C-alpha positions as semicolon CSV with decimal commas, in nm:
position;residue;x (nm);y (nm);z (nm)
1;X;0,148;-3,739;-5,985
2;X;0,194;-3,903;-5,693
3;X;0,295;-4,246;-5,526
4;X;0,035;-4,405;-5,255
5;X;-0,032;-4,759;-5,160
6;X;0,217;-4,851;-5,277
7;X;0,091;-4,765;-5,672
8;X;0,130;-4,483;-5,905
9;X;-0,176;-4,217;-5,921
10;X;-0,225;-3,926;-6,144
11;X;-0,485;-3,698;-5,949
12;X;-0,727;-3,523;-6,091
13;X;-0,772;-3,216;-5,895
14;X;-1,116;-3,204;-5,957
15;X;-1,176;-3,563;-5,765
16;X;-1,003;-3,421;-5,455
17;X;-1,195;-3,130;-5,428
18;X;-1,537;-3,367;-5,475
19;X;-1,404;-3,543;-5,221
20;X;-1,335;-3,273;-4,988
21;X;-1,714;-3,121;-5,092
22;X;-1,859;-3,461;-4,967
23;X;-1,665;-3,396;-4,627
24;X;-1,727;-3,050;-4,583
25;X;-2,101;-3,062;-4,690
26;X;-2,230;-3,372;-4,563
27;X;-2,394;-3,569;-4,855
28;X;-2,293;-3,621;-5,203
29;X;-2,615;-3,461;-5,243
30;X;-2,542;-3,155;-5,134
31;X;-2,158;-3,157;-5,238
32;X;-2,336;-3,173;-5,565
33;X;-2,514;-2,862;-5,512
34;X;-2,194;-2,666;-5,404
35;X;-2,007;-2,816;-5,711
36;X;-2,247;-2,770;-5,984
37;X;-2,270;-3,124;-6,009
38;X;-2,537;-3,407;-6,004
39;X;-2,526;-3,688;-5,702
40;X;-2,434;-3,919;-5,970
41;X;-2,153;-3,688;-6,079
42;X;-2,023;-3,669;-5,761
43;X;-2,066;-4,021;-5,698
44;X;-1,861;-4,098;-6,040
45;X;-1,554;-3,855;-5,925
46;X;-1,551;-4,059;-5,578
47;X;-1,549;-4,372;-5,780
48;X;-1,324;-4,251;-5,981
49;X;-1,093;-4,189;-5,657
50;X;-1,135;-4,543;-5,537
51;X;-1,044;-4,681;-5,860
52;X;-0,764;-4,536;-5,864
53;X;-0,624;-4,554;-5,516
54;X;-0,725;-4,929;-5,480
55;X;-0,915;-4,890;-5,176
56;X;-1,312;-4,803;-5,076
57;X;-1,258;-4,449;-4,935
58;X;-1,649;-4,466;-4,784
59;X;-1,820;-4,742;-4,597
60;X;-2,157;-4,763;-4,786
61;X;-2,331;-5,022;-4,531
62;X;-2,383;-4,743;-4,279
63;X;-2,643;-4,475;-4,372
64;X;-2,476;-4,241;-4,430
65;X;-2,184;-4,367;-4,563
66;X;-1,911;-4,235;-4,353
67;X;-1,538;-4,228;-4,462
68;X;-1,307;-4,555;-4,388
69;X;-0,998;-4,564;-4,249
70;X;-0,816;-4,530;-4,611
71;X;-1,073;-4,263;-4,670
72;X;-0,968;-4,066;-4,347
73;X;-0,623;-4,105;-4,497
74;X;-0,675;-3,973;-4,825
75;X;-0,880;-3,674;-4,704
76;X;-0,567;-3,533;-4,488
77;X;-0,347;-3,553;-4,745
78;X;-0,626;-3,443;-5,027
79;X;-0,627;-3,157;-4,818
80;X;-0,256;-3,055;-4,820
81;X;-0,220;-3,074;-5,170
82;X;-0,504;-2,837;-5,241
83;X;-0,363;-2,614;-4,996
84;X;-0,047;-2,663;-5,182
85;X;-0,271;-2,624;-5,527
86;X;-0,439;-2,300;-5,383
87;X;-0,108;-2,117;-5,316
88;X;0,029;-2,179;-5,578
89;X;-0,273;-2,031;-5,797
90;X;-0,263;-1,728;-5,577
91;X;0,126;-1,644;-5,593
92;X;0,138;-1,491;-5,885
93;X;-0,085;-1,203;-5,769
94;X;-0,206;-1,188;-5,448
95;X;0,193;-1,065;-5,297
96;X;0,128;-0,720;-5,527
97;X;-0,245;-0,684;-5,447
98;X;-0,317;-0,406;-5,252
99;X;-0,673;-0,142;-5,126
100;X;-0,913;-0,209;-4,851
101;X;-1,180;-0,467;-4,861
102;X;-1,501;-0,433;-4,693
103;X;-1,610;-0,746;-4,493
104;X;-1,960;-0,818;-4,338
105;X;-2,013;-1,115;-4,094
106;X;-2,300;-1,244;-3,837
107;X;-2,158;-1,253;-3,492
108;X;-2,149;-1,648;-3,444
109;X;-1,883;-1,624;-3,732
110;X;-1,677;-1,354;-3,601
111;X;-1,608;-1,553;-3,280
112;X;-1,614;-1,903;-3,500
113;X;-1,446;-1,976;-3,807
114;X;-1,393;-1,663;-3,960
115;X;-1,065;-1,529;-3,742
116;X;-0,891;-1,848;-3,845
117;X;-0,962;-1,799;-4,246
118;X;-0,824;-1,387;-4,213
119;X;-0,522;-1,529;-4,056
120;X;-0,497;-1,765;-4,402
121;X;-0,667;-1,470;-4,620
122;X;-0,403;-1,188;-4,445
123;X;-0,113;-1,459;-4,550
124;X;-0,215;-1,455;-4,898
125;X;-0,286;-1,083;-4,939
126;X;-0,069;-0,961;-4,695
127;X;-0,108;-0,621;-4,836
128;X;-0,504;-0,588;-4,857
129;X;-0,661;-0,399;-4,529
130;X;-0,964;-0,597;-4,405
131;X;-1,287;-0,407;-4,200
132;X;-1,538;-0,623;-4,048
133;X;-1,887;-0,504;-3,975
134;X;-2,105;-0,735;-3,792
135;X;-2,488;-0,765;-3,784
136;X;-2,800;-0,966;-3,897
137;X;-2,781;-1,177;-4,188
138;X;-3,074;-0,909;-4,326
139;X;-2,928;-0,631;-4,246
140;X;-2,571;-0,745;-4,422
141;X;-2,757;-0,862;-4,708
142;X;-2,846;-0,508;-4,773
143;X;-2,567;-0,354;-4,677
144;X;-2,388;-0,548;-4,989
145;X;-2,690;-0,489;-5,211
146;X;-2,603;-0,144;-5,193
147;X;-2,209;-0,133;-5,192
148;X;-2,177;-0,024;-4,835
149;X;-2,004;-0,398;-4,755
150;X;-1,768;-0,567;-5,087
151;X;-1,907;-0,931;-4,947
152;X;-2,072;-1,099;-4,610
153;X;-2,014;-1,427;-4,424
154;X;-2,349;-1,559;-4,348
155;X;-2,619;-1,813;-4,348
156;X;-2,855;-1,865;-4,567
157;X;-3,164;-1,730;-4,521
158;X;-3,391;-1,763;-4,833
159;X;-3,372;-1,638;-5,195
160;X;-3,068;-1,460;-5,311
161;X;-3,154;-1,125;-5,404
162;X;-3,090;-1,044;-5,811
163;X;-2,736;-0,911;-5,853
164;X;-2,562;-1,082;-5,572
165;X;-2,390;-1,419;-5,615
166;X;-2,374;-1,678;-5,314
167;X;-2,101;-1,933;-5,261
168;X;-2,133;-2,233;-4,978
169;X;-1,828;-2,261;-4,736
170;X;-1,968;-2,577;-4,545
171;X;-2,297;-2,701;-4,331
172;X;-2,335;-2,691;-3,962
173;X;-2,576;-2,975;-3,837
174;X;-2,758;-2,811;-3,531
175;X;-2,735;-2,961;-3,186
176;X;-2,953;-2,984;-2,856
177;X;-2,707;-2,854;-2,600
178;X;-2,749;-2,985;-2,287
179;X;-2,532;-3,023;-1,911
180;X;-2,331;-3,338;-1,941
181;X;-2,553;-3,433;-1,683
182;X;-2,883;-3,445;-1,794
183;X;-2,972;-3,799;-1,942
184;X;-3,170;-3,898;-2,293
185;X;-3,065;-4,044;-2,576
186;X;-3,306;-3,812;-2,816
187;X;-3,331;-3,444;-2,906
188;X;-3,699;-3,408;-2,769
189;X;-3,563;-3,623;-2,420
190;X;-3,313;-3,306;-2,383
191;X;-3,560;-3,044;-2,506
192;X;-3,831;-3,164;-2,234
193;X;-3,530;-3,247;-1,921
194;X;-3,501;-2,851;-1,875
195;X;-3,637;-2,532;-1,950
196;X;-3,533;-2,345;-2,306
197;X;-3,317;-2,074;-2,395
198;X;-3,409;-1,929;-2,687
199;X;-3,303;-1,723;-2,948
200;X;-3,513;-1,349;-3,014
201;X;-3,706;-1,538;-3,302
202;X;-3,747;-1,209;-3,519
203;X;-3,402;-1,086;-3,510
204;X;-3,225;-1,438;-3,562
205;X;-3,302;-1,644;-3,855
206;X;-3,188;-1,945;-3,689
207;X;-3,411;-1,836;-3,398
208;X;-3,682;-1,849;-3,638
209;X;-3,614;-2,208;-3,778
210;X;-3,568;-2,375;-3,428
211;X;-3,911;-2,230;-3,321
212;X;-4,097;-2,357;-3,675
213;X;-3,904;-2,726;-3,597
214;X;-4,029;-2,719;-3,260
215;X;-4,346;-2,598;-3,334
216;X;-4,437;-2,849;-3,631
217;X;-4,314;-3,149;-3,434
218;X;-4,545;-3,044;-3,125
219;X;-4,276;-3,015;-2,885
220;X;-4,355;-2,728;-2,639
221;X;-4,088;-2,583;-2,445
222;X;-4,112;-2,420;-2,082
223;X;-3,886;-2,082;-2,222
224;X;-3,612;-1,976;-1,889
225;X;-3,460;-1,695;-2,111
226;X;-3,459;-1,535;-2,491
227;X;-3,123;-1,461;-2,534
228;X;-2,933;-1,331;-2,878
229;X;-2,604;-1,483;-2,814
230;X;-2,405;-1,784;-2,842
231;X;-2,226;-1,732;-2,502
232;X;-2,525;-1,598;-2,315
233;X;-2,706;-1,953;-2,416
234;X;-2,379;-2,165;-2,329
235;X;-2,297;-1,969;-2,033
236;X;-2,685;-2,074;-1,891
237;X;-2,627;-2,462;-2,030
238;X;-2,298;-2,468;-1,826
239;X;-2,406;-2,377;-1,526
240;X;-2,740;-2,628;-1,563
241;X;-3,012;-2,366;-1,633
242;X;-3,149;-2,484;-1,958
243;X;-3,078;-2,660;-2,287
244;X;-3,042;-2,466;-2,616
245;X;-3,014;-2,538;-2,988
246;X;-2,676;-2,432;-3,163
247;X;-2,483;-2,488;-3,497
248;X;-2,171;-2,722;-3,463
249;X;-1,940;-2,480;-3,579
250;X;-1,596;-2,486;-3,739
251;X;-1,370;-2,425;-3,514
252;X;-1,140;-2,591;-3,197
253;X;-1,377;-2,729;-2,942
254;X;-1,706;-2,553;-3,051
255;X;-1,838;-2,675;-2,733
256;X;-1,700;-2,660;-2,405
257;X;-1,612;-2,915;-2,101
258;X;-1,932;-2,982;-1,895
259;X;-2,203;-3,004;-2,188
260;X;-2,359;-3,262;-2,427
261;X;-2,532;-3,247;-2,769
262;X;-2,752;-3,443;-2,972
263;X;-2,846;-3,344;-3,310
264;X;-3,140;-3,120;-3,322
265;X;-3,444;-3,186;-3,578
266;X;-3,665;-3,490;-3,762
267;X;-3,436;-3,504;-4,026
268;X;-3,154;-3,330;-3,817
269;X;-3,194;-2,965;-3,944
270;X;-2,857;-2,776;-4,070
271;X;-2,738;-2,395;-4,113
272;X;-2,528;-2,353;-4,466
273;X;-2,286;-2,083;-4,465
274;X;-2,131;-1,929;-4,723
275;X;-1,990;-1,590;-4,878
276;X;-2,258;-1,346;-5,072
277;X;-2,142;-1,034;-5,294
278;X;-2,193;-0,855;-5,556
279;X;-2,213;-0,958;-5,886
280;X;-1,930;-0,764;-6,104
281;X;-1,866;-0,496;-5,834
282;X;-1,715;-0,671;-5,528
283;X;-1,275;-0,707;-5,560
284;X;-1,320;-1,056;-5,719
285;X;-0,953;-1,188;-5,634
286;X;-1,028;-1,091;-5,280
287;X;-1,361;-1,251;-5,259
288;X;-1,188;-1,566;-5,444
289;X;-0,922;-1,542;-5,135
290;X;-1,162;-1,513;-4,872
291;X;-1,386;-1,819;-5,035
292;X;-1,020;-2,034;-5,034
293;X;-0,951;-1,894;-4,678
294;X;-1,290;-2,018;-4,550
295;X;-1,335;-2,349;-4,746
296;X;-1,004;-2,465;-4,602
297;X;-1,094;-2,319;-4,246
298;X;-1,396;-2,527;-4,241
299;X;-1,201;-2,847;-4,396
300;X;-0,943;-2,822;-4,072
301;X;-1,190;-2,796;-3,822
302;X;-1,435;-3,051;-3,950
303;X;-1,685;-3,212;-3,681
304;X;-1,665;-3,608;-3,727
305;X;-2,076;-3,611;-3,731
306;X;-2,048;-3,401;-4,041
307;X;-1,775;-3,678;-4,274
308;X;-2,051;-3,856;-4,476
């Protein structure tokens, strides 16, 4: 229970995870998805949330609705009191927990989001030793299929493979990247101002949707350099090479001084993270931890294009 404008409100938990969900994910739609829920469902548990608070936490006469000033409000504190929520569900056990698990992550993770949700994971399990082996989202796919990693941090890709289990951690709109410098107010403007750097389309999955996007929409590109890193591309965009396509990540200033972005696609396109493992074999309070760890990662360092 707890006392807010000024009234009386016994939470449901539930609502303030939705709520969060619809935040982290984008769309009651696809908060849905990540909940097991309908967008009716979800809509009914934000509902539910206004009723009881008083006050329209979403302005429904933009498209998409994007959260008021009450809603901003309700979100910060949402979020301490399922951080609050989360430890306590975890301090019973996680303090005597104890053996090594065996963590697989795509590089634009390790040097995004994922050294800020260890720090939270290695608070709640401070006696669990963590690996990390990075490569392709294929290639870590297998590597859990077959025991050699306990879970991966990844995007999706396609189909989950039978015997693994998939949870989202959030959705990263993608963004033309472009020198501050370079003028348009669309994604095809930027894409045509300079030449491309692109990703090596076979290795990177995202690589290979930003080349089918570009390629249904008719938009050819004049290539300056196929790169397969996030710093190689920014590095080029900084110093007014080229323009590139990249995920918004979670994290602190995903992109630096001296650059500008403009969502990337016709609808904008998206990458979905989340955590894959095995089903019945992978430590399952770790996994649990590292899910937590992410999810409230991602919350913290959520882009204001992506609160709708």
């Amino acid at each position: 229970m707890r006392i807010i404008f000024g009234k009386v409100i016994r939470m449901d938990i539930r609502n303030l995870e939705t709520l969060l969900a619809v935040v982290r994910h984008g769309s009651f739609s696809d908060a849905g998805k990540s909940l097991g829920l309908s967008r009716s469902g979800v809509s009914i548990r934000i509902a539910a949330l206004e009723e009881e608070f008083g006050q329209p936490l979403f302005d429904r006469s933009t498209r998409p609705p994007r959260l008021t000033r009450e809603g901003q409000f309700v979100l910060d504190q949402a979020r301490e009191m399922l951080a609050v929520w989360g430890r306590m569900k975890r301090h019973e056990k996680s303090p005597e927990e104890s053996g090594l698990f065996k963590l697989g992550a795509v590089q634009t993770v390790t040097s995004g989001i994922l050294p800020f949700a260890l720090k939270r994971f290695r608070d709640a399990f401070p006696r669990v030793r963590v690996t990390i082996r990075t490569g392709l989202a294929d290639e870590l796919d297998a590597m859990v299929r077959v025991g050699e990693l306990d879970a991966a941090v990844q995007p999706l890709s396609g189909n989950i493979h039978a015997g693994l289990t998939w949870q989202t951690i959030c959705v990263e709109p993608l963004m033309v990247v472009a020198p501050a410098g370079l003028s348009g107010k669309r994604d095809v403007d930027l894409l045509n101002g300079l030449p491309f750097i692109r990703y090596r389309r076979i290795a990177w999955g995202l690589g290979r949707t930003i080349q089918r996007e570009l390629a249904e929409r008719g938009i050819e590109v004049s290539i300056l350099a196929e790169v397969d890193s996030f710093d190689a591309a920014m590095n080029l965009v900084r110093n007014g090479l080229g323009v590139t396509v990249l995920p918004l990540r979670r994290m602190p200033d995903p992109f630096p001084d001296g650059v500008r972005h403009i969502a990337f696609g016709n609808p904008p396109l998206v990458r979905t993270l989340g955590v894959l493992w095995r089903e019945n074999v992978a430590p399952s309070g770790f996994v649990r931890g590292l899910c937590a760890a992410l999810e409230d990662s991602a919350a913290e360092f959520c882009p204001e294009a992506d609160t709708a």
